[in-house]
Amino acid sequence: MQPFERFSEQPKHITRKTEAKHYTPGTGNEQLMLDYLLDSGFQWDEAVALLHLREHLYENEEMRQRVTEDYRMHFVKWLYEQGLVSDD
């Protein structure tokens, strides 16, 4: 193994910092969210990381499952409130 072979790939956090420096909001809504985060005291790279996380949150299988289960819970709550099911 060559001495620098193990350093051939950049760590993800360095890649994200590079992406954060060159981030351009795609929509007006993204720009509003970015402005809000910056006005709230977040640093540029922190705000961009949060927007990136928000954009890719539901790509995670566990998050998709939790959201699906949450919809089911809302539906059961609605059924209970309408008197269509009871806890008997």
Tab-separated table of C-alpha atoms in Angstrom:
chain	number	residue	atom	x	y	z
A	1	MET	CA	0.000	0.000	0.000
A	2	GLN	CA	1.318	3.431	-0.963
A	3	PRO	CA	1.777	5.883	1.934
A	4	PHE	CA	-0.900	8.295	0.689
A	5	GLU	CA	-3.256	5.727	-0.808
A	6	ARG	CA	-5.488	5.717	2.263
A	7	PHE	CA	-5.987	9.484	1.903
A	8	SER	CA	-7.395	9.262	-1.610
A	9	GLU	CA	-10.961	9.948	-0.549
A	10	GLN	CA	-11.981	13.127	1.225
A	11	PRO	CA	-13.927	12.738	4.445
A	12	LYS	CA	-17.602	13.632	4.062
A	13	HIS	CA	-17.464	16.597	6.431
A	14	ILE	CA	-14.738	18.233	4.316
A	15	THR	CA	-16.748	17.641	1.158
A	16	ARG	CA	-19.826	19.192	2.799
A	17	LYS	CA	-17.825	22.270	3.831
A	18	THR	CA	-16.693	22.688	0.246
A	19	GLU	CA	-20.296	22.310	-0.945
A	20	ALA	CA	-21.447	24.793	1.697
A	21	LYS	CA	-19.074	27.451	0.390
A	22	HIS	CA	-20.585	27.091	-3.067
A	23	TYR	CA	-24.230	26.639	-2.040
A	24	THR	CA	-26.805	28.500	-4.079
A	25	PRO	CA	-30.446	28.303	-2.971
A	26	GLY	CA	-32.602	26.824	-5.714
A	27	THR	CA	-35.933	28.429	-4.849
A	28	GLY	CA	-37.275	31.485	-3.089
A	29	ASN	CA	-38.409	29.237	-0.256
A	30	GLU	CA	-34.867	27.910	0.229
A	31	GLN	CA	-33.566	31.477	0.249
A	32	LEU	CA	-36.114	32.444	2.916
A	33	MET	CA	-35.131	29.465	5.065
A	34	LEU	CA	-31.437	30.259	4.606
A	35	ASP	CA	-32.003	33.916	5.547
A	36	TYR	CA	-34.021	32.870	8.597
A	37	LEU	CA	-31.289	30.518	9.810
A	38	LEU	CA	-28.596	33.147	9.281
A	39	ASP	CA	-30.689	35.771	11.085
A	40	SER	CA	-31.198	33.275	13.930
A	41	GLY	CA	-27.449	33.160	14.537
A	42	PHE	CA	-26.351	30.115	12.534
A	43	GLN	CA	-23.093	30.310	10.635
A	44	TRP	CA	-23.240	29.947	6.835
A	45	ASP	CA	-21.956	26.360	6.791
A	46	GLU	CA	-24.299	25.369	9.655
A	47	ALA	CA	-27.325	26.832	7.875
A	48	VAL	CA	-26.426	25.107	4.621
A	49	ALA	CA	-25.909	21.797	6.457
A	50	LEU	CA	-29.364	22.105	8.053
A	51	LEU	CA	-30.984	22.821	4.686
A	52	HIS	CA	-29.166	19.853	3.166
A	53	LEU	CA	-30.321	17.621	6.028
A	54	ARG	CA	-33.905	18.836	5.600
A	55	GLU	CA	-33.785	18.178	1.865
A	56	HIS	CA	-32.475	14.626	2.253
A	57	LEU	CA	-34.184	13.653	5.505
A	58	TYR	CA	-36.741	11.318	3.976
A	59	GLU	CA	-34.176	9.388	1.948
A	60	ASN	CA	-33.473	7.533	5.205
A	61	GLU	CA	-35.556	4.320	5.439
A	62	GLU	CA	-36.116	4.716	9.182
A	63	MET	CA	-37.491	8.246	8.750
A	64	ARG	CA	-39.860	7.123	5.973
A	65	GLN	CA	-41.156	4.370	8.264
A	66	ARG	CA	-41.664	6.774	11.173
A	67	VAL	CA	-43.559	9.227	8.993
A	68	THR	CA	-45.772	6.433	7.669
A	69	GLU	CA	-46.533	5.273	11.195
A	70	ASP	CA	-47.234	8.847	12.237
A	71	TYR	CA	-49.870	9.191	9.478
A	72	ARG	CA	-51.486	6.028	10.768
A	73	MET	CA	-51.576	7.408	14.303
A	74	HIS	CA	-53.183	10.636	13.068
A	75	PHE	CA	-55.785	8.612	11.212
A	76	VAL	CA	-56.601	6.491	14.283
A	77	LYS	CA	-56.871	9.642	16.382
A	78	TRP	CA	-59.277	11.115	13.823
A	79	LEU	CA	-61.362	7.914	13.854
A	80	TYR	CA	-61.515	8.066	17.651
A	81	GLU	CA	-62.531	11.742	17.622
A	82	GLN	CA	-65.308	10.980	15.114
A	83	GLY	CA	-66.600	8.221	17.348
A	84	LEU	CA	-65.888	5.567	14.743
A	85	VAL	CA	-63.656	3.561	17.097
A	86	SER	CA	-63.526	3.330	20.865
A	87	ASP	CA	-60.990	2.094	23.341
A	88	ASP	CA	-63.319	-0.683	24.618
